[in-house]
């Protein structure tokens, strides 16, 4: 069985590549948002036309990005949402809530210092990991029952 995994959340570190590399050889198909920050911010105005207001600029981008995000989350067997240190990822929290509302299996990934701030998000998850390798170990266990080590 091919496991479809949507990788949501922060785009400023290489956590997605770590998971993909660690899952090499597993029957997993990964999907996620556009991680080129400028492309993600500007997709709406580049495709649909310029906006004089930053609000409408961002609104157009959010709507176009939502087409990809909604499709990815809806089609996923598992949604992994990463909260990083650099910025507050409100969009990641939204993605986690959307996935939870759809009844998706949810893995939350964040450092220990975010435990209190993300307690409600963590409560919706089936697993809360601190490292990308733990996500890979979960995927391996789900697919073939193998434990690390």
PDB file of C-alpha atoms in Angstrom:
ATOM      1  CA  UNK A   1       0.000   0.000   0.000  1.00  0.00           C
ATOM      2  CA  UNK A   2       1.337   3.433  -0.869  1.00  0.00           C
ATOM      3  CA  UNK A   3       1.039   5.780   2.075  1.00  0.00           C
ATOM      4  CA  UNK A   4       0.185   9.350   1.018  1.00  0.00           C
ATOM      5  CA  UNK A   5       1.780  11.878   3.361  1.00  0.00           C
ATOM      6  CA  UNK A   6       1.254  15.636   3.261  1.00  0.00           C
ATOM      7  CA  UNK A   7       4.146  17.622   4.798  1.00  0.00           C
ATOM      8  CA  UNK A   8       2.801  20.924   6.111  1.00  0.00           C
ATOM      9  CA  UNK A   9       4.363  23.708   8.107  1.00  0.00           C
ATOM     10  CA  UNK A  10       7.457  25.815   8.259  1.00  0.00           C
ATOM     11  CA  UNK A  11       9.476  26.265   5.090  1.00  0.00           C
ATOM     12  CA  UNK A  12      12.734  27.652   6.481  1.00  0.00           C
ATOM     13  CA  UNK A  13      14.591  24.424   7.290  1.00  0.00           C
ATOM     14  CA  UNK A  14      15.274  21.151   5.467  1.00  0.00           C
ATOM     15  CA  UNK A  15      13.030  18.945   7.624  1.00  0.00           C
ATOM     16  CA  UNK A  16      11.064  17.759   4.574  1.00  0.00           C
ATOM     17  CA  UNK A  17      14.246  16.591   2.850  1.00  0.00           C
ATOM     18  CA  UNK A  18      15.297  14.766   6.040  1.00  0.00           C
ATOM     19  CA  UNK A  19      12.008  12.882   6.092  1.00  0.00           C
ATOM     20  CA  UNK A  20      12.121  12.084   2.373  1.00  0.00           C
ATOM     21  CA  UNK A  21      15.710  10.841   2.616  1.00  0.00           C
ATOM     22  CA  UNK A  22      14.968   8.761   5.701  1.00  0.00           C
ATOM     23  CA  UNK A  23      11.895   7.226   4.081  1.00  0.00           C
ATOM     24  CA  UNK A  24      13.751   6.188   0.931  1.00  0.00           C
ATOM     25  CA  UNK A  25      12.764   2.628   0.099  1.00  0.00           C
ATOM     26  CA  UNK A  26       9.419   2.901   1.880  1.00  0.00           C
ATOM     27  CA  UNK A  27       6.206   2.915  -0.128  1.00  0.00           C
ATOM     28  CA  UNK A  28       5.435   6.568   0.628  1.00  0.00           C
ATOM     29  CA  UNK A  29       4.322   9.387  -1.659  1.00  0.00           C
ATOM     30  CA  UNK A  30       4.999  12.852  -0.250  1.00  0.00           C
ATOM     31  CA  UNK A  31       3.219  16.079  -1.093  1.00  0.00           C
ATOM     32  CA  UNK A  32       3.365  19.530   0.406  1.00  0.00           C
ATOM     33  CA  UNK A  33       3.071  23.260  -0.101  1.00  0.00           C
ATOM     34  CA  UNK A  34       5.259  25.293  -2.403  1.00  0.00           C
ATOM     35  CA  UNK A  35       8.340  25.949  -0.273  1.00  0.00           C
ATOM     36  CA  UNK A  36       9.779  28.778  -2.348  1.00  0.00           C
ATOM     37  CA  UNK A  37       8.743  31.641  -0.055  1.00  0.00           C
ATOM     38  CA  UNK A  38       8.619  34.308  -2.777  1.00  0.00           C
ATOM     39  CA  UNK A  39       6.620  32.081  -5.136  1.00  0.00           C
ATOM     40  CA  UNK A  40       4.186  31.228  -2.356  1.00  0.00           C
ATOM     41  CA  UNK A  41       3.740  34.877  -1.379  1.00  0.00           C
ATOM     42  CA  UNK A  42       3.380  36.166  -4.942  1.00  0.00           C
ATOM     43  CA  UNK A  43       1.503  33.366  -6.743  1.00  0.00           C
ATOM     44  CA  UNK A  44      -1.858  35.144  -6.577  1.00  0.00           C
ATOM     45  CA  UNK A  45      -0.730  38.421  -8.109  1.00  0.00           C
ATOM     46  CA  UNK A  46       1.617  36.758 -10.607  1.00  0.00           C
ATOM     47  CA  UNK A  47      -1.250  34.622 -11.922  1.00  0.00           C
ATOM     48  CA  UNK A  48      -4.340  36.770 -11.311  1.00  0.00           C
ATOM     49  CA  UNK A  49      -2.952  40.316 -11.559  1.00  0.00           C
ATOM     50  CA  UNK A  50      -1.316  42.924  -9.372  1.00  0.00           C
ATOM     51  CA  UNK A  51      -2.979  44.481  -6.339  1.00  0.00           C
ATOM     52  CA  UNK A  52      -2.252  47.938  -4.921  1.00  0.00           C
ATOM     53  CA  UNK A  53      -3.090  46.799  -1.381  1.00  0.00           C
ATOM     54  CA  UNK A  54      -0.817  44.355   0.487  1.00  0.00           C
ATOM     55  CA  UNK A  55      -3.953  42.862   2.061  1.00  0.00           C
ATOM     56  CA  UNK A  56      -5.380  41.885  -1.344  1.00  0.00           C
ATOM     57  CA  UNK A  57      -1.948  40.796  -2.573  1.00  0.00           C
ATOM     58  CA  UNK A  58      -1.712  38.371   0.359  1.00  0.00           C
ATOM     59  CA  UNK A  59      -5.378  37.353   0.047  1.00  0.00           C
ATOM     60  CA  UNK A  60      -4.950  36.322  -3.584  1.00  0.00           C
ATOM     61  CA  UNK A  61      -1.852  34.305  -2.707  1.00  0.00           C
ATOM     62  CA  UNK A  62      -3.580  32.606   0.202  1.00  0.00           C
ATOM     63  CA  UNK A  63      -6.507  31.575  -2.004  1.00  0.00           C
ATOM     64  CA  UNK A  64      -4.303  30.142  -4.754  1.00  0.00           C
ATOM     65  CA  UNK A  65      -2.137  28.312  -2.215  1.00  0.00           C
ATOM     66  CA  UNK A  66      -5.270  26.951  -0.531  1.00  0.00           C
ATOM     67  CA  UNK A  67      -6.139  25.065  -3.728  1.00  0.00           C
ATOM     68  CA  UNK A  68      -2.940  23.040  -3.382  1.00  0.00           C
ATOM     69  CA  UNK A  69      -3.109  22.732   0.402  1.00  0.00           C
ATOM     70  CA  UNK A  70      -6.720  21.569   0.553  1.00  0.00           C
ATOM     71  CA  UNK A  71      -6.191  18.984  -2.190  1.00  0.00           C
ATOM     72  CA  UNK A  72      -3.038  17.689  -0.510  1.00  0.00           C
ATOM     73  CA  UNK A  73      -4.606  17.398   2.934  1.00  0.00           C
ATOM     74  CA  UNK A  74      -7.841  15.868   1.614  1.00  0.00           C
ATOM     75  CA  UNK A  75      -5.949  13.199  -0.341  1.00  0.00           C
ATOM     76  CA  UNK A  76      -3.455  12.385   2.419  1.00  0.00           C
ATOM     77  CA  UNK A  77      -3.480   9.304   4.611  1.00  0.00           C
ATOM     78  CA  UNK A  78      -1.247  11.093   7.130  1.00  0.00           C
ATOM     79  CA  UNK A  79      -0.626  14.825   7.586  1.00  0.00           C
ATOM     80  CA  UNK A  80       2.629  15.895   9.223  1.00  0.00           C
ATOM     81  CA  UNK A  81       2.657  19.490  10.496  1.00  0.00           C
ATOM     82  CA  UNK A  82       5.979  21.054  11.504  1.00  0.00           C
ATOM     83  CA  UNK A  83       6.203  24.074  13.791  1.00  0.00           C
ATOM     84  CA  UNK A  84       9.663  25.623  13.750  1.00  0.00           C
ATOM     85  CA  UNK A  85      11.497  28.275  15.710  1.00  0.00           C
ATOM     86  CA  UNK A  86      11.926  31.074  13.189  1.00  0.00           C
ATOM     87  CA  UNK A  87       8.383  32.374  12.716  1.00  0.00           C
ATOM     88  CA  UNK A  88       4.965  31.779  14.168  1.00  0.00           C
ATOM     89  CA  UNK A  89       3.332  29.470  11.660  1.00  0.00           C
ATOM     90  CA  UNK A  90      -0.333  30.395  11.837  1.00  0.00           C
ATOM     91  CA  UNK A  91      -0.877  28.658   8.518  1.00  0.00           C
ATOM     92  CA  UNK A  92       0.519  25.429   9.982  1.00  0.00           C
ATOM     93  CA  UNK A  93      -1.940  25.648  12.877  1.00  0.00           C
ATOM     94  CA  UNK A  94      -4.741  26.172  10.374  1.00  0.00           C
ATOM     95  CA  UNK A  95      -3.582  23.144   8.348  1.00  0.00           C
ATOM     96  CA  UNK A  96      -3.492  21.007  11.512  1.00  0.00           C
ATOM     97  CA  UNK A  97      -7.031  22.082  12.407  1.00  0.00           C
ATOM     98  CA  UNK A  98      -8.285  21.440   8.888  1.00  0.00           C
ATOM     99  CA  UNK A  99      -6.702  17.980   8.855  1.00  0.00           C
ATOM    100  CA  UNK A 100      -8.179  17.201  12.279  1.00  0.00           C
ATOM    101  CA  UNK A 101     -11.623  18.348  11.128  1.00  0.00           C
ATOM    102  CA  UNK A 102     -11.363  15.973   8.176  1.00  0.00           C
ATOM    103  CA  UNK A 103     -10.436  13.117  10.516  1.00  0.00           C
ATOM    104  CA  UNK A 104      -6.944  12.761   9.045  1.00  0.00           C
ATOM    105  CA  UNK A 105      -4.212  10.950  10.927  1.00  0.00           C
ATOM    106  CA  UNK A 106      -2.030  13.748  12.226  1.00  0.00           C
ATOM    107  CA  UNK A 107       1.614  13.842  13.316  1.00  0.00           C
ATOM    108  CA  UNK A 108       2.802  17.103  14.864  1.00  0.00           C
ATOM    109  CA  UNK A 109       6.514  17.930  14.756  1.00  0.00           C
ATOM    110  CA  UNK A 110       7.991  20.635  16.983  1.00  0.00           C
ATOM    111  CA  UNK A 111      10.746  21.266  19.531  1.00  0.00           C
ATOM    112  CA  UNK A 112       9.997  20.670  23.235  1.00  0.00           C
ATOM    113  CA  UNK A 113       9.816  24.386  24.031  1.00  0.00           C
ATOM    114  CA  UNK A 114       6.606  24.633  21.968  1.00  0.00           C
ATOM    115  CA  UNK A 115       4.722  22.034  24.030  1.00  0.00           C
ATOM    116  CA  UNK A 116       2.672  24.507  26.040  1.00  0.00           C
ATOM    117  CA  UNK A 117       1.830  26.819  23.132  1.00  0.00           C
ATOM    118  CA  UNK A 118       0.737  23.875  20.963  1.00  0.00           C
ATOM    119  CA  UNK A 119      -1.039  21.777  23.585  1.00  0.00           C
ATOM    120  CA  UNK A 120      -4.408  21.920  21.802  1.00  0.00           C
ATOM    121  CA  UNK A 121      -2.840  21.109  18.435  1.00  0.00           C
ATOM    122  CA  UNK A 122      -0.849  18.264  20.017  1.00  0.00           C
ATOM    123  CA  UNK A 123      -4.042  16.905  21.599  1.00  0.00           C
ATOM    124  CA  UNK A 124      -5.548  16.430  18.114  1.00  0.00           C
ATOM    125  CA  UNK A 125      -2.549  14.413  16.907  1.00  0.00           C
ATOM    126  CA  UNK A 126      -1.949  10.683  16.980  1.00  0.00           C
ATOM    127  CA  UNK A 127       1.768  11.366  17.542  1.00  0.00           C
ATOM    128  CA  UNK A 128       3.902  14.340  18.552  1.00  0.00           C
ATOM    129  CA  UNK A 129       7.519  14.126  17.410  1.00  0.00           C
ATOM    130  CA  UNK A 130      10.509  16.335  18.103  1.00  0.00           C
ATOM    131  CA  UNK A 131      12.768  15.180  15.243  1.00  0.00           C
ATOM    132  CA  UNK A 132      12.166  14.336  11.567  1.00  0.00           C
ATOM    133  CA  UNK A 133      13.757  10.894  12.116  1.00  0.00           C
ATOM    134  CA  UNK A 134      10.932  10.087  14.546  1.00  0.00           C
ATOM    135  CA  UNK A 135       8.408  10.801  11.800  1.00  0.00           C
ATOM    136  CA  UNK A 136      10.302   8.404   9.514  1.00  0.00           C
ATOM    137  CA  UNK A 137      10.292   5.754  12.253  1.00  0.00           C
ATOM    138  CA  UNK A 138       6.525   6.179  12.631  1.00  0.00           C
ATOM    139  CA  UNK A 139       6.007   5.806   8.871  1.00  0.00           C
ATOM    140  CA  UNK A 140       8.212   2.700   8.789  1.00  0.00           C
ATOM    141  CA  UNK A 141       6.287   1.182  11.689  1.00  0.00           C
ATOM    142  CA  UNK A 142       2.926   1.968  10.060  1.00  0.00           C
ATOM    143  CA  UNK A 143       3.997   0.387   6.773  1.00  0.00           C
ATOM    144  CA  UNK A 144       5.828  -2.734   7.935  1.00  0.00           C
ATOM    145  CA  UNK A 145       5.708  -2.958  11.729  1.00  0.00           C
ATOM    146  CA  UNK A 146       9.470  -2.458  12.089  1.00  0.00           C
ATOM    147  CA  UNK A 147      10.787  -0.761  15.200  1.00  0.00           C
ATOM    148  CA  UNK A 148      13.995   1.309  15.171  1.00  0.00           C
ATOM    149  CA  UNK A 149      17.203  -0.177  16.057  1.00  0.00           C
TER     150      UNK A 149
END
